Amino acid sequence: SQLNNFSCSGSSENAPLKAKFHYREGSVDGVVYQLNDTAYVKAEDGKPDYIARIVEFFETSDNEPYFTAQWFYRAEDTVIKNHSGLVDNMRVFISDVKDDNPLDCILRKVNIAQVLPNVDLAEKRKEIPSCDLYYDMKYTVPYLTFSNIDNENVKIESENNAEKSDWSLLDLYSGCGAMSTGLCFGASISGIKLVTRWAVDMNKYACESLKLNHPETQVRNEAAEDFLNLLKEWEKLCNEFIFKPLESAASDEKADDEEPETQSDFEEFEVERFISVCYGDPNEQKKPGLYFKVQWKGYDSNYDTWEPIEGVSECKDAMRDFVTKGYKEKLLPLPGQADFICGGPPCQGVSGYNRFRNQKAPLEDVKNKQLIVYMDIIDFLKPKYVLMENVVDILKFAGGFLGRYAVGRLVSMNYQTRMGMMAAGSFGLPQFRMRVFLWGALPNQNLPAYPLPTHEVVSRAVIPTEFEEITVAYAANENCKLANAVYLKDAIKDLPAVNNDESQDERNYGTTPITDFQKYIRAPSGKLYDHLPYKLNKDDYERVCKIPKTKGANFRDLPGVIVKGRKVEWDPAVERVLLTSGKPLIPDYAMSFVRGTSTKPFGRLWWDEIVSTVVTRPEPHNQALLHPLQDRVLTIRENA
Ligand SMILES: C[S@@+](CC[C@H](N)C(=O)[O-])C[C@H]1O[C@@H](n2cnc3c(N)ncnc32)[C@H](O)[C@@H]1O
């Protein structure tokens, strides 16, 4: 942190100062300061003045007058940095960082009020007294955490959380629901019954899969941006049909009664009932908007159609029935109804493989737009807790622009926030998978900690220094007992051999599971599913057959290349070997991948390894994912 290195006259980096006398007050340029006063403090040229609370006055053994500062942080001094515009510019954050500075660094007094954290931003604003600046949270520097200040006046609802019968969870970008399933398991360990009430994903198959496993969930197969628009429309509908004062509802009905005939003159079909609602373009006519799925009187469900709101808004009774039923069944969450939101907004614009990344304005890249949508959904629904997951690249790309934005948005909405970096491998998975997590908790809730690792795994990710401390780990001096890592053999060695062109989707195992992991992962039915590899084409298959079945084998073991240091080169003494098709055995892309330094192309995995992060497309051209002993990539089941 820049404040950490602060030194008005270079003293704070030196050995601790010896104090000769302590004082209750001090005078600078004729102005008297008391202990606990807050003041601006001289910064380096060109920088805004620092802000401190004076917690000690003393005279050094060299007779120099000094004070101890406890620093306040502006949003731009925190991890939020260049997104400080998101945060009210009167708002500062108290820290535990203290250091000693010459008394004459103090410039002038500043009136800083402490305000109780308030979930309701408008209410909070009303409570801010006349002051220059205010603070309602503390900032913990090494962990980049924003949290409540210990204060007995802050009421924490979550202390009674266990008594609440059911907590509802919205899983955004749910895929087939791994994250929410894990979160619900975790909550149940803490005695909280968390239920995934709603899930949103634009992938049809992911939605079908989630629905099969979670019949209790309202699964919405739509884009998150459409979901957000729908939430806003749904609130309007609920306001109109559920919350509207009876009087105005009655006068609406009168208006309905006045024109029944004209309506029926025009209508050939009569609405039986509405069965669904969405925001989008369900008829693919490039007319996005609010649509209702209509069941027509006298027609079966084959004739159901999506109708725009404008076409059916006169059908008030059917609409009231649909909204009332939907409201009762919590078809969609209204603000405050989702206790938790979890999900990882895809930020494909930061991926290291993407050459066209927008470094200057990452949020203008449509591939990163979902981070804004995700935060807008949180802003609208105001859940008690948020858990976001993302790739480590959001902290690396463009100086961590997107990670900082995410924290900035949550803090501006009055959430406490805590970042954490965890590798799935450290929690008993045979896959490394390092990810960044971000908790958000409203100020009337406890900000959760991250679980400590359970398994031994060597870190392989390069993490920017500023974010090093958010890696969830035991302190060096802590006595921890970690289990051995789960290796590839522990996870898949029990599975029967299959070929590159395997097509049988369901079969019996025909083998006995040995390890705990193998036993745990088998379906209760005892059947083996999805044990099919992504089929290699003829050329790749021929290449793979030639890769030795040994640890660390890859394309460099094929004839025609030599390795100098870390780099691979063509062997001038060997003529280029060709495949049956006439194509080269070793393709050019394998030689040039990461400027010839990579051993990943056509790499074999080995039994005693933790697999690198599994990605959607099992592509052997730039990833090591060949089975140790079989000529194929891992199957879907093995990857899972
Ligand atoms: C990495 S996966 C999520 C994995 C999931 N959290 C889990 O635990 O299994 C990202 C998901 O985002 C979905 N997705 C991408 N863009 C979306 C959008 N605009 N709206 C809704 N879903 C989207 C994809 O279909 C994909 O299933």
XYZ file of C-alpha atoms and ligand atoms in Angstrom:
667
model
C 0.000 0.000 0.000
C 1.206 3.489 -0.733
C 0.232 4.588 2.759
C 2.374 1.895 4.309
C 5.418 3.480 2.837
C 4.420 6.911 3.940
C 7.055 8.934 5.627
C 6.785 12.661 5.823
C 10.459 12.980 6.619
C 11.650 9.471 5.984
C 11.504 8.419 9.626
C 8.877 5.687 9.576
C 11.062 3.224 7.700
C 13.812 3.478 10.294
C 14.167 1.597 13.552
C 11.448 2.289 16.151
C 11.793 5.671 17.751
C 12.593 5.994 21.436
C 10.064 8.182 23.187
C 11.283 10.392 25.999
C 7.951 12.000 26.960
C 4.323 11.456 26.004
C 1.807 14.294 25.727
C -1.942 14.759 25.696
C -1.867 17.533 23.113
C 0.415 19.147 20.586
C 0.567 22.451 18.768
C 1.380 22.936 15.088
C 1.475 26.445 13.557
C -0.436 27.779 16.524
C -3.250 25.218 16.285
C -3.662 22.875 19.245
C -4.417 19.221 18.521
C -5.764 16.753 21.095
C -5.304 13.011 21.179
C -7.867 11.333 18.884
C -8.195 14.434 16.689
C -8.259 13.746 12.973
C -6.071 15.729 10.619
C -4.696 16.007 7.120
C -1.030 15.077 6.939
C 1.507 16.238 4.379
C 2.053 13.766 1.531
C 4.715 13.589 -1.145
C 4.512 16.350 -3.760
C 1.619 15.952 -6.161
C -0.283 13.505 -3.961
C -3.448 14.289 -2.014
C -2.867 14.885 1.689
C -3.039 11.830 3.898
C -5.697 11.496 6.572
C -4.906 10.324 10.093
C -6.183 10.042 13.620
C -3.612 11.204 16.157
C -3.237 8.358 18.656
C -0.060 9.498 20.432
C 2.055 12.630 20.912
C 5.637 12.118 22.039
C 9.110 13.603 22.098
C 11.935 11.423 20.844
C 15.205 10.932 22.703
C 16.617 13.477 20.180
C 14.060 16.042 21.410
C 12.020 15.884 18.190
C 8.224 16.293 18.519
C 6.403 13.321 16.946
C 2.937 11.867 16.684
C 1.616 8.393 15.980
C -0.845 8.304 13.116
C -3.569 5.736 12.612
C -4.354 6.015 8.930
C -7.617 6.440 7.122
C -7.767 5.155 3.568
C -9.601 6.799 0.726
C -11.142 4.351 -1.770
C -8.296 5.092 -4.207
C -5.735 4.063 -1.557
C -7.397 0.652 -1.248
C -7.635 -2.311 -3.604
C -10.456 -0.418 -5.386
C -7.873 2.078 -6.701
C -8.887 3.415 -10.129
C -12.570 2.605 -9.507
C -12.758 4.977 -6.530
C -15.352 6.996 -8.449
C -17.837 4.247 -7.534
C -17.544 5.172 -3.856
C -18.946 8.330 -2.254
C -15.987 10.756 -2.138
C -16.754 11.760 1.463
C -16.355 8.138 2.555
C -13.050 6.952 4.030
C -12.050 3.708 5.733
C -10.257 3.383 9.042
C -7.283 0.997 9.118
C -5.107 -0.618 11.765
C -1.993 0.793 10.114
C -0.122 3.052 12.516
C 3.268 4.747 12.324
C 5.264 7.613 13.764
C 5.786 10.933 11.999
C 7.271 14.358 12.837
C 4.620 16.608 14.331
C 5.083 19.302 11.692
C 3.692 16.964 9.013
C 0.235 17.744 10.397
C -1.441 20.285 8.099
C -4.942 21.009 9.409
C -7.860 19.470 11.205
C -10.463 17.459 9.382
C -13.834 16.605 10.826
C -14.457 12.884 10.307
C -17.711 11.397 11.578
C -18.242 7.752 12.361
C -21.509 6.538 10.877
C -23.210 3.249 11.651
C -23.207 0.967 8.651
C -26.618 0.843 7.081
C -27.986 -1.573 4.539
C -30.173 1.183 3.207
C -27.961 3.685 1.422
C -30.591 6.441 1.472
C -31.067 5.983 5.230
C -27.318 6.037 5.726
C -27.032 9.325 3.903
C -29.612 10.857 6.236
C -27.557 9.805 9.256
C -24.342 11.450 8.108
C -23.907 14.544 10.305
C -22.329 17.745 9.092
C -18.670 16.756 8.564
C -15.835 16.818 6.034
C -15.568 13.041 5.728
C -17.216 9.995 7.273
C -16.339 6.346 7.839
C -18.439 3.292 8.539
C -16.060 0.426 7.791
C -12.500 -0.605 8.336
C -9.993 -1.637 5.702
C -7.532 -4.396 6.537
C -4.524 -3.763 4.366
C -2.735 -7.053 3.708
C -5.983 -8.961 3.139
C -7.681 -6.151 1.190
C -10.795 -6.651 3.342
C -13.584 -4.155 4.038
C -15.490 -5.001 7.200
C -17.563 -3.617 10.034
C -15.808 -1.763 12.805
C -16.189 -3.603 16.116
C -19.092 -1.731 17.556
C -21.734 -2.939 19.944
C -24.324 -0.752 18.224
C -24.030 -2.761 15.014
C -26.683 -5.446 15.121
C -25.657 -8.624 13.360
C -28.698 -10.471 12.115
C -26.706 -13.502 11.131
C -26.116 -14.403 14.766
C -29.674 -15.726 14.660
C -29.252 -17.108 11.165
C -29.319 -20.738 12.191
C -32.855 -20.227 13.477
C -34.143 -19.101 10.084
C -35.708 -22.154 8.524
C -34.786 -21.801 4.873
C -32.328 -19.555 3.092
C -32.820 -18.984 -0.589
C -30.005 -18.941 -3.085
C -29.858 -17.587 -6.618
C -27.150 -19.244 -8.729
C -26.170 -17.018 -11.665
C -24.284 -18.519 -14.649
C -25.126 -21.730 -12.852
C -23.863 -24.241 -15.405
C -25.267 -27.491 -14.082
C -25.044 -26.165 -10.531
C -21.715 -27.221 -9.026
C -21.082 -23.974 -7.182
C -24.522 -23.708 -5.586
C -24.490 -27.408 -4.697
C -21.173 -26.921 -2.908
C -22.388 -23.776 -1.179
C -25.526 -25.564 0.075
C -23.400 -28.496 1.365
C -21.113 -26.025 3.133
C -24.023 -24.094 4.641
C -25.556 -27.281 6.012
C -22.300 -28.002 7.872
C -22.875 -24.664 9.644
C -26.462 -25.610 10.436
C -27.978 -23.363 7.759
C -30.498 -24.802 5.339
C -29.636 -23.111 2.087
C -31.764 -24.022 -0.936
C -31.064 -23.115 -4.559
C -34.405 -21.500 -5.422
C -33.384 -19.981 -8.747
C -30.672 -20.736 -11.289
C -29.897 -18.886 -14.516
C -27.796 -20.072 -17.440
C -28.091 -19.549 -21.161
C -26.927 -23.074 -21.937
C -29.946 -25.320 -22.488
C -28.181 -28.558 -21.599
C -26.711 -27.151 -18.407
C -30.227 -26.069 -17.389
C -31.722 -29.472 -18.159
C -29.027 -31.170 -16.155
C -29.498 -28.847 -13.176
C -33.260 -29.384 -13.246
C -32.815 -33.167 -13.189
C -30.724 -32.975 -10.037
C -32.617 -30.092 -8.412
C -36.352 -30.336 -9.057
C -36.856 -27.732 -6.297
C -35.069 -25.038 -8.354
C -36.703 -22.596 -10.772
C -34.220 -23.058 -13.599
C -34.186 -20.215 -16.090
C -32.586 -20.870 -19.440
C -31.836 -17.297 -20.429
C -29.084 -14.713 -20.592
C -28.343 -12.981 -17.288
C -28.961 -9.553 -18.848
C -32.474 -10.660 -19.865
C -32.981 -12.077 -16.380
C -32.139 -8.670 -14.893
C -34.673 -6.926 -17.144
C -37.223 -9.578 -16.239
C -36.656 -9.007 -12.512
C -37.415 -5.317 -12.963
C -40.567 -6.069 -14.963
C -41.639 -8.683 -12.424
C -41.372 -6.161 -9.614
C -43.610 -3.804 -11.606
C -46.150 -6.578 -12.172
C -46.138 -7.501 -8.481
C -46.594 -3.850 -7.588
C -49.543 -3.626 -9.936
C -51.315 -6.853 -9.062
C -50.225 -7.703 -5.522
C -49.135 -4.612 -3.645
C -51.356 -1.983 -5.200
C -53.796 -0.407 -2.714
C -57.220 -1.993 -3.132
C -58.837 1.289 -4.157
C -56.794 1.817 -7.265
C -57.059 -1.883 -8.143
C -60.847 -1.549 -7.977
C -60.860 1.506 -10.228
C -58.727 -0.425 -12.750
C -61.269 -3.180 -12.714
C -63.998 -0.672 -13.403
C -62.025 0.534 -16.376
C -61.772 -3.114 -17.495
C -65.521 -3.527 -17.200
C -66.203 -0.546 -19.368
C -64.785 -1.951 -22.561
C -65.290 -5.665 -22.626
C -67.042 -5.774 -25.965
C -64.567 -3.863 -28.057
C -61.918 -6.226 -26.750
C -63.768 -9.378 -27.760
C -64.613 -7.888 -31.167
C -60.982 -8.013 -32.077
C -59.925 -11.225 -30.417
C -60.135 -14.380 -32.379
C -58.446 -16.400 -29.662
C -59.121 -16.225 -25.969
C -56.406 -16.487 -23.365
C -57.003 -19.449 -21.071
C -54.049 -18.611 -18.859
C -50.456 -17.476 -18.811
C -47.969 -20.196 -18.091
C -44.604 -18.498 -18.252
C -42.875 -15.144 -18.535
C -39.543 -14.073 -19.974
C -37.660 -11.021 -21.119
C -35.984 -11.470 -24.473
C -36.866 -12.395 -28.019
C -38.523 -15.823 -27.746
C -39.999 -15.642 -31.264
C -36.623 -14.642 -32.718
C -38.056 -11.591 -34.458
C -35.462 -9.136 -33.199
C -38.091 -7.570 -30.928
C -36.757 -7.972 -27.396
C -39.137 -7.224 -24.569
C -41.413 -8.764 -21.972
C -43.264 -11.840 -23.233
C -45.835 -14.193 -21.744
C -46.365 -17.760 -22.783
C -50.075 -18.133 -23.462
C -52.251 -21.199 -23.303
C -55.266 -20.579 -25.557
C -58.827 -21.518 -24.652
C -59.859 -24.695 -26.459
C -56.330 -25.485 -27.618
C -53.794 -27.908 -26.205
C -50.224 -27.068 -25.216
C -48.930 -27.624 -28.769
C -50.566 -24.299 -29.626
C -49.024 -22.316 -26.752
C -47.314 -19.154 -28.023
C -45.113 -16.381 -26.680
C -46.951 -13.067 -26.819
C -45.504 -9.610 -26.168
C -46.928 -7.749 -23.165
C -48.551 -5.159 -25.448
C -50.738 -7.873 -27.023
C -52.018 -9.336 -23.758
C -52.031 -6.433 -21.319
C -55.820 -6.211 -21.499
C -56.200 -9.718 -20.074
C -56.066 -8.413 -16.537
C -57.708 -11.374 -14.808
C -55.430 -13.954 -16.367
C -52.481 -11.694 -15.647
C -53.525 -11.230 -12.015
C -53.880 -15.020 -11.597
C -50.456 -15.621 -13.117
C -48.684 -12.944 -11.074
C -50.421 -13.970 -7.832
C -49.473 -17.613 -8.324
C -45.937 -16.663 -9.365
C -45.573 -14.383 -6.355
C -46.742 -17.112 -3.963
C -44.479 -19.715 -5.537
C -41.541 -17.289 -5.727
C -41.276 -17.785 -9.457
C -38.752 -14.924 -9.449
C -37.033 -13.160 -6.569
C -38.149 -9.667 -5.625
C -35.630 -7.311 -3.980
C -34.672 -8.777 -0.601
C -36.034 -12.255 -1.338
C -32.785 -13.904 -2.394
C -30.666 -14.329 0.742
C -27.621 -15.441 -1.231
C -26.372 -14.885 -4.764
C -23.515 -16.988 -6.043
C -21.877 -17.360 -9.429
C -18.909 -16.595 -11.578
C -19.673 -14.041 -14.298
C -17.702 -15.157 -17.358
C -14.928 -12.668 -18.174
C -13.560 -14.177 -21.370
C -11.967 -10.873 -22.281
C -9.198 -11.475 -19.716
C -8.135 -14.928 -20.781
C -4.432 -15.282 -21.432
C -5.185 -17.078 -24.706
C -7.221 -14.185 -26.085
C -4.955 -11.980 -28.225
C -7.538 -9.237 -28.672
C -7.894 -8.262 -25.049
C -8.922 -4.676 -24.365
C -6.233 -3.553 -21.908
C -7.274 0.096 -21.733
C -10.995 -0.281 -21.032
C -11.685 -3.894 -20.041
C -15.301 -3.162 -19.113
C -16.056 -1.916 -22.616
C -15.187 -5.351 -23.983
C -18.518 -7.192 -24.384
C -16.725 -10.344 -23.260
C -16.392 -8.787 -19.810
C -19.844 -7.215 -19.716
C -21.246 -9.946 -17.482
C -19.346 -8.577 -14.492
C -21.446 -5.403 -14.775
C -24.647 -7.415 -15.242
C -23.788 -9.545 -12.193
C -23.234 -6.485 -10.010
C -26.412 -4.838 -11.361
C -28.404 -7.935 -10.346
C -26.904 -7.718 -6.852
C -27.726 -4.019 -6.741
C -31.324 -4.776 -7.635
C -31.904 -7.778 -5.362
C -29.691 -6.746 -2.398
C -28.998 -10.263 -1.102
C -27.535 -10.673 2.364
C -24.550 -12.531 0.963
C -22.732 -12.668 -2.353
C -20.106 -15.208 -3.346
C -18.377 -14.546 -6.650
C -15.870 -16.885 -8.261
C -13.538 -16.062 -11.089
C -10.267 -16.839 -12.830
C -7.044 -15.429 -11.334
C -6.641 -13.414 -14.541
C -9.163 -10.875 -13.229
C -6.429 -9.836 -10.772
C -3.642 -9.995 -13.350
C -5.180 -8.506 -16.464
C -4.805 -4.718 -16.875
C -3.483 -4.320 -13.321
C -6.393 -6.219 -11.797
C -8.943 -3.800 -13.291
C -11.901 -6.206 -13.144
C -11.179 -7.568 -9.676
C -10.933 -4.021 -8.362
C -14.183 -3.090 -10.096
C -15.985 -6.018 -8.439
C -14.809 -4.964 -4.952
C -15.613 -1.315 -5.723
C -19.159 -2.127 -6.773
C -19.828 -4.194 -3.649
C -18.325 -1.591 -1.302
C -20.325 1.166 -3.006
C -23.468 -0.886 -2.307
C -22.426 -1.037 1.358
C -21.259 -4.637 1.404
C -18.371 -5.834 3.514
C -15.982 -7.685 1.192
C -13.290 -10.332 1.505
C -11.200 -11.762 -1.325
C -9.664 -15.208 -1.209
C -7.611 -17.273 -3.613
C -7.990 -21.018 -3.360
C -6.880 -23.998 -5.426
C -9.410 -26.845 -5.655
C -6.460 -29.244 -5.378
C -5.827 -27.990 -1.831
C -9.267 -29.253 -0.878
C -8.989 -32.837 -2.102
C -9.595 -32.586 -5.844
C -7.129 -34.219 -8.265
C -7.107 -30.961 -10.245
C -5.203 -27.773 -9.433
C -7.819 -25.136 -10.421
C -6.795 -21.925 -8.693
C -9.655 -19.433 -8.483
C -10.375 -16.050 -6.916
C -13.390 -15.764 -4.645
C -15.060 -12.632 -3.373
C -17.459 -12.610 -0.444
C -19.858 -9.764 0.016
C -21.913 -9.514 3.207
C -24.351 -6.781 4.154
C -23.247 -4.845 7.242
C -25.911 -6.540 9.358
C -24.370 -9.968 8.607
C -21.108 -11.623 9.584
C -18.490 -11.516 6.863
C -17.561 -15.184 6.340
C -13.990 -16.475 6.393
C -12.674 -18.908 3.780
C -12.062 -22.540 4.670
C -8.417 -23.479 5.194
C -6.812 -26.061 2.901
C -7.227 -29.708 3.798
C -4.741 -31.248 1.333
C -1.108 -30.693 0.458
C -0.709 -29.043 -2.964
C 2.218 -27.054 -4.270
C 1.159 -23.659 -5.584
C 1.889 -23.129 -9.280
C 0.129 -19.876 -10.004
C 1.972 -16.612 -10.357
C 0.080 -14.131 -8.217
C 0.595 -10.342 -8.367
C 2.341 -9.252 -5.151
C -0.458 -6.973 -4.003
C -2.791 -9.984 -3.941
C -0.394 -12.508 -2.404
C -1.915 -12.292 1.059
C -5.379 -13.221 -0.139
C -4.193 -16.762 -0.863
C -6.071 -18.822 1.685
C -3.360 -20.656 3.619
C -2.097 -21.467 7.072
C 0.316 -18.974 8.572
C 3.920 -20.183 8.409
C 4.059 -20.714 12.163
C 0.726 -22.546 12.369
C 0.742 -26.247 13.065
C -1.338 -27.755 10.287
C -1.909 -31.356 9.348
C -2.624 -31.609 5.650
C -3.678 -34.835 3.932
C -1.729 -36.008 0.893
C -2.851 -34.532 -2.410
C -5.298 -36.611 -4.446
C -3.472 -37.714 -7.608
C -4.710 -38.802 -10.999
C -4.353 -42.472 -10.051
C -6.507 -41.965 -6.949
C -9.255 -40.511 -9.096
C -9.382 -42.593 -12.293
C -7.205 -45.703 -12.119
C -10.256 -47.870 -11.382
C -11.948 -47.050 -14.704
C -12.049 -49.635 -17.518
C -9.946 -49.001 -20.655
C -11.738 -47.358 -23.598
C -10.657 -46.447 -27.136
C -10.444 -43.104 -28.913
C -13.693 -43.911 -30.766
C -15.654 -45.224 -27.783
C -19.393 -44.497 -28.142
C -21.109 -46.447 -25.349
C -22.620 -43.901 -22.939
C -23.774 -46.196 -20.140
C -22.082 -49.348 -18.902
C -21.192 -51.306 -15.786
C -17.902 -50.511 -14.106
C -16.785 -54.115 -13.955
C -14.038 -53.009 -11.547
C -13.705 -52.399 -7.820
C -13.029 -48.892 -6.513
C -9.916 -48.761 -4.334
C -9.441 -45.224 -3.039
C -11.882 -43.143 -1.001
C -12.211 -40.729 -3.911
C -13.074 -43.525 -6.357
C -15.724 -44.821 -3.970
C -17.159 -41.361 -3.338
C -17.430 -40.358 -6.976
C -19.310 -43.434 -8.216
C -23.038 -42.915 -8.864
C -25.291 -44.737 -6.388
C -26.753 -46.710 -9.349
C -23.377 -48.411 -9.756
C -23.441 -47.496 -13.472
C -20.624 -45.776 -15.319
C -21.682 -42.880 -17.552
C -19.917 -40.560 -20.008
C -16.759 -42.639 -20.166
C -16.161 -41.348 -23.708
C -13.171 -39.326 -24.847
C -13.422 -36.336 -27.178
C -12.566 -38.153 -30.415
C -9.176 -37.330 -31.916
C -9.094 -36.978 -35.708
C -7.106 -39.513 -37.731
C -3.917 -37.436 -37.835
C -3.936 -36.590 -34.139
C -4.730 -40.185 -33.248
C -1.694 -41.351 -35.252
C 0.447 -38.775 -33.438
C -0.871 -39.794 -30.013
C -0.165 -43.487 -30.696
C 3.506 -42.550 -31.128
C 3.817 -40.684 -27.780
C 5.632 -42.994 -25.302
C 3.651 -44.213 -22.311
C 5.983 -42.702 -19.743
C 5.824 -39.831 -17.249
C 6.347 -36.450 -18.885
C 6.166 -37.731 -22.492
C 5.017 -35.229 -25.147
C 5.621 -34.211 -28.788
C 9.317 -33.637 -28.015
C 9.732 -37.419 -27.762
C 8.843 -37.814 -31.456
C 11.605 -38.098 -34.069
C 12.881 -34.910 -35.751
C 13.463 -32.482 -32.849
C 16.182 -31.650 -30.348
C 15.836 -29.733 -27.080
C 18.314 -26.979 -26.199
C 17.838 -25.656 -22.680
C 14.102 -24.981 -22.398
C 13.591 -24.647 -26.149
C 12.711 -27.187 -28.782
C 14.281 -26.992 -32.261
C 14.109 -28.979 -35.464
C 16.901 -31.547 -35.688
C 18.761 -30.660 -38.915
C 20.019 -34.248 -39.143
C 16.505 -35.722 -39.419
C 14.211 -35.322 -42.375
C 10.691 -34.238 -41.389
C 8.646 -37.329 -40.590
C 5.201 -37.492 -42.209
C 1.937 -39.172 -41.230
C 0.035 -41.579 -43.496
C -2.009 -38.572 -44.670
C 1.174 -36.782 -45.779
C 0.843 -34.150 -43.012
C 3.847 -33.647 -40.709
C 4.086 -35.854 -37.635
C 5.094 -32.845 -35.558
C 2.926 -29.867 -36.465
C 4.409 -26.344 -36.618
C 2.038 -25.088 -33.875
C 3.549 -27.561 -31.384
C 7.041 -26.237 -32.135
C 6.044 -22.571 -31.830
C 3.685 -22.853 -28.817
C 4.948 -20.445 -26.093
C 7.910 -19.701 -28.381
C 9.070 -23.304 -28.345
C 9.288 -23.594 -24.561
C 6.108 -25.565 -23.865
C 5.984 -29.292 -23.195
C 2.197 -29.317 -23.234
C 1.376 -30.210 -26.876
C 0.459 -33.921 -26.994
C 1.587 -34.276 -23.371
C 0.714 -37.382 -21.361
C -0.548 -37.065 -17.837
C 0.994 -39.304 -15.224
C -0.493 -41.219 -12.329
C 1.282 -39.296 -9.583
C 0.294 -35.857 -10.857
C -2.391 -33.346 -10.053
C -3.981 -32.424 -13.355
C -3.861 -28.794 -14.512
C -7.161 -26.942 -14.499
C -9.665 -28.797 -16.673
C -11.185 -26.586 -19.371
C -14.199 -27.086 -21.617
C -12.480 -28.267 -24.788
C -10.043 -31.154 -24.330
C -7.556 -30.015 -26.979
C -4.262 -31.960 -26.990
C -2.581 -29.338 -29.222
C -1.888 -26.981 -26.302
C -2.718 -28.978 -23.162
C -1.286 -32.107 -21.548
C -4.330 -34.345 -21.275
C -3.500 -37.709 -22.795
C -4.314 -40.747 -20.684
C -1.107 -42.212 -19.145
C -1.477 -45.613 -20.801
C -4.172 -45.281 -23.472
C -4.020 -43.507 -26.841
C -6.708 -40.885 -26.261
C -7.521 -37.765 -24.255
C -9.285 -38.172 -20.908
C -12.968 -39.066 -21.088
C -15.771 -36.770 -19.883
C -16.087 -38.945 -16.766
C -12.344 -38.803 -16.110
C -12.327 -35.027 -16.519
C -15.257 -34.732 -14.154
C -17.843 -21.579 -15.883
S -19.488 -21.929 -16.230
C -20.239 -21.854 -14.670
C -19.984 -23.017 -13.822
C -20.881 -23.103 -12.625
N -20.743 -21.964 -11.725
C -20.619 -24.394 -11.877
O -20.338 -24.349 -10.711
O -20.754 -25.449 -12.500
C -20.083 -20.436 -16.953
C -21.535 -20.543 -17.393
O -21.963 -19.248 -17.783
C -22.963 -19.421 -18.784
N -23.119 -18.115 -19.434
C -22.223 -17.446 -20.185
N -22.724 -16.245 -20.534
C -23.949 -16.145 -19.975
C -24.958 -15.144 -19.966
N -24.798 -13.997 -20.603
N -26.075 -15.388 -19.281
C -26.275 -16.566 -18.636
N -25.370 -17.552 -18.631
C -24.213 -17.349 -19.279
C -22.399 -20.522 -19.645
O -23.442 -21.155 -20.362
C -21.748 -21.440 -18.600
O -22.603 -22.497 -18.217
